[in-house]
Amino acid sequence: MDVGSRLKEVRLQKNLSQRELAKRAGVTNSTISLIEQNRVSPSVSSLIKVLDGLPMLLQEFFSLNVPEKKQVFYPADEHPDLGTADVNIRLVGHNHPNRTLSVLHETYPPGSDSGPEMLSHDGQEGGMVIKGELELTVDGETKTLSPGDGYFFDSSLPHRFRNVGEEECEIVSANNPPSL
């Protein structure tokens, strides 16, 4: 695959200039230019850093199925799982150009959590518990949520999700800007 041409195609599809992509990715303008001209071959870690500015996952970048038309409907089997071994996090609209929002369907088995470290990132997030119980800690405050309960907070506050119930916990959530 021609990585440079592919990067340029994806960047243009997302209506970004080289300068804007470089700013979002935390690299120099010349890095983007050199990659697109195939004058340098980026390492995997460098390419991941550049793709974070789009945002796009590495597997999406190398996927042969790049829709020319914006996809509107996403069958259940087209939601990539971005979770961990225990937690299932399905992303809706993964290939939508210029995506400014992540919509997620999350499932946590009993006793599972979002990890030992508190999460923190730019933006806001919110969601609703569909099934089970969710213990949510935000900025030192902890609350157990049941079906129908919701949450909304600034994502820069340290936060963590944990299933404290005896059945699977199911959540539908969204965050902006997309962190996945």
XYZ file of N, CA and C in Angstrom:
540
model
N 0.842 -1.185 0.000
C 0.000 0.000 0.000
C 0.883 1.243 0.000
N 0.453 2.250 -0.733
C 1.120 3.543 -0.778
C 0.651 4.366 0.424
N 1.415 4.336 1.514
C 1.021 4.984 2.768
C 0.840 6.490 2.570
N 1.740 7.110 1.811
C 1.656 8.553 1.599
C 0.374 8.977 0.890
N 0.054 8.309 -0.202
C -1.171 8.629 -0.938
C -2.406 8.342 -0.101
N -2.344 7.258 0.648
C -3.479 6.884 1.507
C -3.698 7.943 2.585
N -2.612 8.427 3.209
C -2.737 9.453 4.236
C -3.339 10.728 3.641
N -2.869 11.104 2.475
C -3.400 12.311 1.827
C -4.881 12.134 1.506
N -5.260 10.967 0.985
C -6.661 10.686 0.660
C -7.547 10.800 1.905
N -7.103 10.198 3.003
C -7.885 10.216 4.240
C -7.947 11.635 4.808
N -6.811 12.347 4.795
C -6.768 13.721 5.302
C -7.741 14.618 4.528
N -7.716 14.509 3.211
C -8.612 15.324 2.384
C -10.069 14.929 2.596
N -10.316 13.642 2.784
C -11.674 13.165 3.033
C -12.220 13.778 4.323
N -11.338 14.034 5.277
C -11.741 14.626 6.550
C -11.624 16.153 6.526
N -11.380 16.712 5.344
C -11.304 18.164 5.146
C -10.284 18.840 6.056
N -9.107 18.239 6.161
C -8.043 18.808 6.990
C -6.875 19.235 6.115
N -6.273 20.356 6.455
C -5.030 20.765 5.807
C -3.885 19.985 6.443
N -2.735 19.979 5.792
C -1.566 19.337 6.392
C -1.232 20.002 7.718
N -1.337 21.323 7.762
C -1.033 22.089 8.974
C -1.975 21.698 10.119
N -3.284 21.571 9.827
C -4.247 21.222 10.869
C -4.013 19.800 11.379
N -3.744 18.861 10.480
C -3.466 17.489 10.902
C -2.206 17.448 11.761
N -1.172 18.167 11.347
C 0.076 18.203 12.121
C -0.172 18.747 13.520
N -0.965 19.798 13.604
C -1.279 20.398 14.909
C -2.019 19.395 15.788
N -3.040 18.740 15.227
C -3.828 17.762 15.990
C -2.987 16.572 16.443
N -2.043 16.158 15.598
C -1.237 14.969 15.884
C -0.002 15.280 16.726
N 0.327 16.562 16.851
C 1.511 16.932 17.623
C 2.813 16.638 16.895
N 2.781 16.788 15.566
C 3.992 16.609 14.756
C 4.185 17.866 13.914
N 5.307 17.945 13.220
C 5.560 19.117 12.378
C 4.814 19.003 11.056
N 4.592 20.166 10.422
C 3.943 20.184 9.105
C 4.770 19.384 8.102
N 6.106 19.511 8.199
C 6.971 18.820 7.245
C 6.866 17.300 7.383
N 6.572 16.807 8.591
C 6.398 15.362 8.775
C 5.242 14.858 7.927
N 4.114 15.566 7.996
C 2.942 15.164 7.199
C 3.279 15.240 5.714
N 3.904 16.333 5.303
C 4.254 16.527 3.902
C 5.190 15.426 3.398
N 6.221 15.116 4.166
C 7.180 14.088 3.751
C 6.534 12.709 3.657
N 5.642 12.401 4.590
C 4.941 11.106 4.530
C 4.070 11.052 3.284
N 3.291 12.120 3.043
C 2.391 12.123 1.880
C 3.138 12.063 0.554
N 4.359 12.583 0.525
C 5.170 12.530 -0.696
C 5.976 11.233 -0.792
N 5.801 10.355 0.195
C 6.549 9.094 0.276
C 8.056 9.321 0.313
N 8.450 10.445 0.895
C 9.883 10.727 1.041
C 10.418 10.150 2.341
N 9.509 9.839 3.277
C 9.873 9.106 4.496
C 8.829 8.025 4.706
N 9.258 6.941 5.304
C 8.341 5.859 5.651
C 8.198 5.874 7.167
N 7.018 6.255 7.672
C 6.869 6.391 9.121
C 6.895 5.038 9.833
N 7.435 5.044 11.057
C 7.352 3.847 11.891
C 5.891 3.650 12.269
N 5.563 2.482 12.772
C 4.188 2.202 13.196
C 3.767 3.195 14.274
N 4.651 3.445 15.247
C 4.291 4.370 16.332
C 4.097 5.787 15.809
N 4.904 6.211 14.832
C 4.735 7.552 14.245
C 3.426 7.640 13.470
N 3.106 6.589 12.723
C 1.861 6.590 11.956
C 0.661 6.612 12.895
N 0.718 5.858 13.993
C -0.377 5.863 14.974
C -0.561 7.277 15.529
N 0.541 7.956 15.822
C 0.475 9.329 16.345
C -0.206 10.255 15.338
N 0.157 10.131 14.065
C -0.468 10.949 13.015
C -1.948 10.608 12.891
N -2.274 9.320 12.922
C -3.667 8.893 12.775
C -4.524 9.333 13.959
N -3.921 9.489 15.143
C -4.657 10.000 16.300
C -5.210 11.395 16.023
N -4.548 12.126 15.151
C -5.017 13.469 14.797
C -6.217 13.470 13.866
N -6.551 12.340 13.289
C -7.663 12.313 12.331
C -9.057 12.231 12.959
N -9.438 11.565 13.961
C -8.871 10.373 14.570
C -9.222 9.137 13.750
N -8.269 8.203 13.708
C -8.479 6.967 12.955
C -7.584 5.888 13.532
N -8.110 4.695 13.630
C -7.329 3.560 14.107
C -6.465 3.012 12.982
N -5.365 2.400 13.357
C -4.438 1.842 12.388
C -5.122 0.849 11.456
N -5.985 -0.010 12.026
C -6.653 -1.002 11.184
C -7.611 -0.353 10.184
N -8.209 0.780 10.557
C -9.072 1.491 9.616
C -8.245 2.049 8.465
N -7.071 2.581 8.799
C -6.205 3.188 7.791
C -5.821 2.182 6.716
N -5.521 0.951 7.135
C -5.092 -0.060 6.178
C -6.247 -0.866 5.591
N -7.462 -0.564 6.006
C -8.623 -1.264 5.487
C -8.814 -0.911 4.015
N -9.170 -1.899 3.244
C -9.416 -1.659 1.822
C -10.791 -1.061 1.570
N -11.679 -1.157 2.555
C -13.049 -0.692 2.390
C -13.190 0.727 2.938
N -12.899 1.708 2.087
C -13.060 3.103 2.478
C -14.284 3.627 1.737
N -15.343 3.936 2.464
C -16.554 4.368 1.776
C -16.358 5.719 1.093
N -16.832 5.812 -0.148
C -16.782 7.086 -0.855
C -17.943 7.964 -0.428
N -19.025 7.349 -0.016
C -20.209 8.051 0.438
C -20.307 7.870 1.949
N -20.744 8.904 2.633
C -20.898 8.796 4.080
C -21.909 7.712 4.411
N -21.486 6.786 5.242
C -22.359 5.711 5.695
C -23.274 6.267 6.779
N -24.532 5.886 6.749
C -25.510 6.366 7.726
C -25.913 5.260 8.685
N -26.089 4.058 8.178
C -26.564 2.948 8.989
C -25.422 1.964 9.230
N -25.324 1.473 10.458
C -24.234 0.593 10.852
C -24.795 -0.684 11.482
N -24.797 -1.789 10.729
C -25.258 -3.057 11.298
C -24.401 -3.454 12.504
N -24.952 -4.249 13.383
C -24.282 -4.643 14.625
C -22.894 -5.235 14.378
N -22.726 -5.985 13.293
C -21.427 -6.621 13.054
C -20.374 -5.673 12.485
N -20.724 -4.395 12.279
C -19.766 -3.409 11.772
C -19.252 -2.462 12.843
N -19.605 -2.696 14.096
C -19.109 -1.854 15.177
C -17.808 -2.456 15.703
N -16.650 -1.833 15.423
C -15.403 -2.420 15.922
C -15.365 -2.417 17.448
N -14.778 -3.460 18.012
C -14.632 -3.570 19.463
C -13.297 -2.948 19.849
N -13.352 -1.842 20.586
C -12.149 -1.122 20.999
C -11.836 -1.351 22.469
N -12.505 -2.316 23.062
C -12.341 -2.575 24.489
C -11.119 -3.401 24.808
N -11.132 -3.951 26.001
C -10.035 -4.779 26.495
C -10.469 -6.241 26.463
N -9.694 -7.099 27.084
C -10.034 -8.519 27.121
C -11.378 -8.756 27.805
N -11.671 -7.968 28.857
C -12.917 -8.142 29.608
C -14.035 -7.222 29.132
N -13.715 -5.964 28.920
C -14.719 -4.946 28.608
C -14.896 -4.835 27.095
N -16.140 -4.846 26.658
C -16.480 -4.740 25.250
C -16.960 -3.309 24.989
N -16.268 -2.595 24.106
C -16.663 -1.219 23.763
C -16.816 -1.156 22.249
N -18.045 -1.070 21.787
C -18.341 -1.021 20.355
C -18.560 0.435 19.926
N -17.857 0.841 18.873
C -17.926 2.217 18.364
C -18.860 2.283 17.170
N -19.852 3.153 17.251
C -20.790 3.366 16.146
C -20.228 4.469 15.253
N -20.260 4.263 13.957
C -19.815 5.297 13.022
C -18.319 5.442 12.934
N -17.594 4.338 13.094
C -16.131 4.375 13.128
C -15.494 4.985 11.885
N -16.115 4.860 10.737
C -15.512 5.342 9.498
C -16.154 6.625 8.974
N -16.943 7.275 9.784
C -17.594 8.500 9.352
C -16.562 9.616 9.249
N -16.454 10.265 8.076
C -15.469 11.341 7.946
C -15.828 12.522 8.849
N -14.824 13.162 9.387
C -15.000 14.342 10.244
C -15.828 14.053 11.488
N -15.698 12.851 12.023
C -16.450 12.467 13.215
C -16.025 13.343 14.387
N -16.990 14.018 15.011
C -16.700 14.888 16.158
C -17.293 14.338 17.445
N -17.792 13.112 17.392
C -18.469 12.505 18.522
C -18.232 11.000 18.480
N -17.998 10.408 19.639
C -17.948 8.943 19.733
C -19.228 8.470 20.397
N -19.922 7.550 19.730
C -21.098 6.909 20.309
C -20.696 5.464 20.571
N -20.861 5.039 21.821
C -20.353 3.739 22.242
C -21.436 2.872 22.874
N -21.346 1.583 22.636
C -22.159 0.584 23.322
C -21.173 -0.231 24.141
N -21.241 -0.120 25.461
C -20.255 -0.728 26.341
C -20.886 -1.843 27.177
N -20.159 -2.940 27.334
C -20.603 -4.012 28.229
C -19.454 -4.390 29.150
N -19.779 -4.455 30.435
C -18.817 -4.794 31.482
C -19.291 -6.056 32.192
N -18.525 -7.149 32.121
C -18.891 -8.336 32.895
C -18.796 -8.031 34.393
N -19.441 -8.832 35.240
C -19.355 -8.603 36.686
C -17.890 -8.509 37.145
N -17.601 -7.492 37.952
C -16.262 -7.297 38.496
C -15.271 -6.605 37.588
N -15.640 -6.351 36.332
C -14.699 -5.705 35.411
C -14.751 -4.191 35.578
N -13.726 -3.527 35.033
C -13.675 -2.072 35.144
C -12.895 -1.486 33.969
N -12.809 -0.168 33.964
C -12.108 0.530 32.884
C -10.600 0.522 33.071
N -10.113 -0.119 34.126
C -8.674 -0.232 34.355
C -8.281 0.329 35.703
N -7.065 0.030 36.135
C -6.627 0.458 37.463
C -6.373 1.963 37.557
N -6.058 2.596 36.439
C -5.764 4.031 36.431
C -7.036 4.827 36.166
N -7.129 5.982 36.798
C -8.229 6.901 36.511
C -8.026 7.439 35.092
N -9.109 7.578 34.356
C -9.058 8.120 32.998
C -9.176 9.639 33.056
N -8.617 10.314 32.083
C -8.738 11.762 31.982
C -8.363 12.160 30.557
N -9.211 12.941 29.912
C -8.953 13.397 28.543
C -9.816 14.615 28.279
N -9.559 15.289 27.189
C -10.327 16.488 26.848
C -11.764 16.136 26.523
N -12.664 17.100 26.743
C -14.034 16.970 26.288
C -15.037 16.686 27.385
N -16.157 16.154 26.941
C -17.260 15.802 27.828
C -17.766 14.424 27.432
N -18.383 13.747 28.404
C -18.997 12.472 28.090
C -20.244 12.263 28.920
N -21.118 11.465 28.376
C -22.358 11.160 29.059
C -22.857 9.809 28.619
N -23.759 9.260 29.406
C -24.291 7.966 29.044
C -25.427 7.560 29.947
N -25.958 6.383 29.668
C -27.081 5.842 30.430
C -26.883 4.342 30.608
N -27.160 3.880 31.819
C -27.084 2.454 32.105
C -28.352 1.804 31.546
N -28.167 0.785 30.734
C -29.279 0.061 30.123
C -29.621 -1.182 30.948
N -28.569 -1.835 31.468
C -28.751 -3.089 32.201
C -27.643 -3.203 33.234
N -27.944 -3.780 34.387
C -26.933 -4.026 35.409
C -26.675 -2.815 36.293
N -25.528 -2.853 36.965
C -25.142 -1.765 37.863
C -23.749 -1.278 37.496
N -23.563 0.022 37.565
C -22.286 0.639 37.231
C -21.861 1.545 38.371
N -20.669 1.305 38.867
C -20.087 2.232 39.834
C -19.226 3.215 39.044
N -19.552 4.485 39.137
C -18.824 5.522 38.419
C -18.175 6.446 39.438
N -16.880 6.635 39.299
C -16.146 7.578 40.136
C -15.699 8.722 39.253
N -16.055 9.945 39.652
C -15.655 11.145 38.923
C -15.121 12.147 39.941
N -13.853 12.497 39.778
C -13.211 13.510 40.618
C -13.392 13.215 42.109
N -13.218 11.937 42.471
C -13.287 11.537 43.872
C -14.675 11.220 44.393
N -15.711 11.491 43.622
C -17.089 11.188 44.034
C -17.535 9.899 43.352
N -18.090 8.969 44.121
C -18.501 7.668 43.593
C -19.994 7.472 43.772
N -20.629 6.932 42.741
C -22.071 6.669 42.770
C -22.323 5.379 42.007
N -23.242 4.562 42.508
C -23.657 3.356 41.794
C -24.931 3.677 41.025
N -24.890 3.433 39.724
C -26.007 3.730 38.830
C -26.707 2.439 38.426
N -28.024 2.510 38.271
C -28.868 1.378 37.880
C -29.517 1.681 36.529
N -30.205 0.701 35.930
C -30.844 0.957 34.636
C -31.710 2.217 34.654
N -31.510 3.026 33.621
C -32.230 4.292 33.501
C -31.469 5.469 34.072
N -30.497 5.210 34.960
C -29.674 6.293 35.504
C -28.658 6.729 34.450
N -28.335 8.000 34.474
C -27.390 8.535 33.510
C -26.286 9.334 34.177
N -25.341 9.764 33.383
C -24.229 10.578 33.856
C -23.795 11.525 32.739
N -23.157 12.624 33.135
C -22.611 13.600 32.202
C -21.568 14.394 32.955
N -20.340 14.481 32.430
C -19.280 15.206 33.130
C -18.190 15.649 32.163
N -17.355 16.562 32.642
C -16.183 16.980 31.880
C -15.144 15.867 31.975
N -14.699 15.372 30.837
C -13.800 14.218 30.789
C -12.409 14.516 31.335
N -12.096 15.796 31.532
C -10.792 16.142 32.094
C -10.719 15.772 33.579
N -11.891 15.560 34.206
C -11.906 15.126 35.600
C -11.529 13.644 35.660
N -10.690 13.239 36.614
C -10.327 11.825 36.709
C -11.577 10.964 36.914
N -11.701 9.891 36.135
C -12.899 9.060 36.219
C -12.574 7.589 35.964
N -13.502 6.736 36.439
C -13.326 5.290 36.316
C -14.694 4.618 36.341
N -14.873 3.577 35.536
C -16.107 2.806 35.453
C -15.859 1.407 36.006
N -16.835 0.871 36.765
C -16.673 -0.475 37.326
C -18.041 -1.127 37.486
N -18.136 -2.394 37.078
C -19.361 -3.158 37.277
C -19.301 -3.785 38.672
N -20.163 -3.313 39.574
C -20.185 -3.838 40.944
C -21.318 -4.839 41.150
N -22.089 -5.086 40.095
C -23.225 -6.005 40.207
C -22.851 -7.440 39.906
N -23.857 -8.286 39.925
C -23.646 -9.711 39.676
C -24.043 -10.118 38.258
N -24.509 -9.154 37.461
C -24.830 -9.425 36.059
C -24.067 -8.443 35.179
N -24.033 -8.738 33.893
C -23.365 -7.858 32.946
C -23.974 -6.458 33.013
N -23.135 -5.442 32.916
C -23.597 -4.058 32.879
C -23.488 -3.556 31.441
N -24.552 -2.948 30.973
C -24.604 -2.445 29.607
C -24.862 -0.950 29.645
N -24.066 -0.195 28.878
C -24.155 1.269 28.846
C -24.175 1.720 27.390
N -24.898 2.785 27.114
C -24.795 3.501 25.860
C -24.242 4.869 26.225
N -23.130 5.257 25.593
C -22.488 6.506 25.977
C -22.030 7.281 24.748
N -21.642 8.521 24.996
C -21.107 9.376 23.942
C -20.059 10.292 24.556
N -19.047 10.646 23.750
C -18.090 11.645 24.199
C -17.669 12.523 23.035
N -17.301 13.732 23.399
C -16.925 14.732 22.412
C -15.794 15.554 22.994
N -14.681 15.775 22.290
C -14.374 15.168 20.998
C -14.127 13.673 21.154
N -14.169 12.959 20.041
C -14.019 11.505 20.142
C -12.674 11.121 20.734
N -12.711 10.267 21.723
C -11.459 9.773 22.307
C -11.163 8.371 21.812
N -12.082 7.749 21.106
C -11.881 6.427 20.507
C -12.182 6.497 19.033
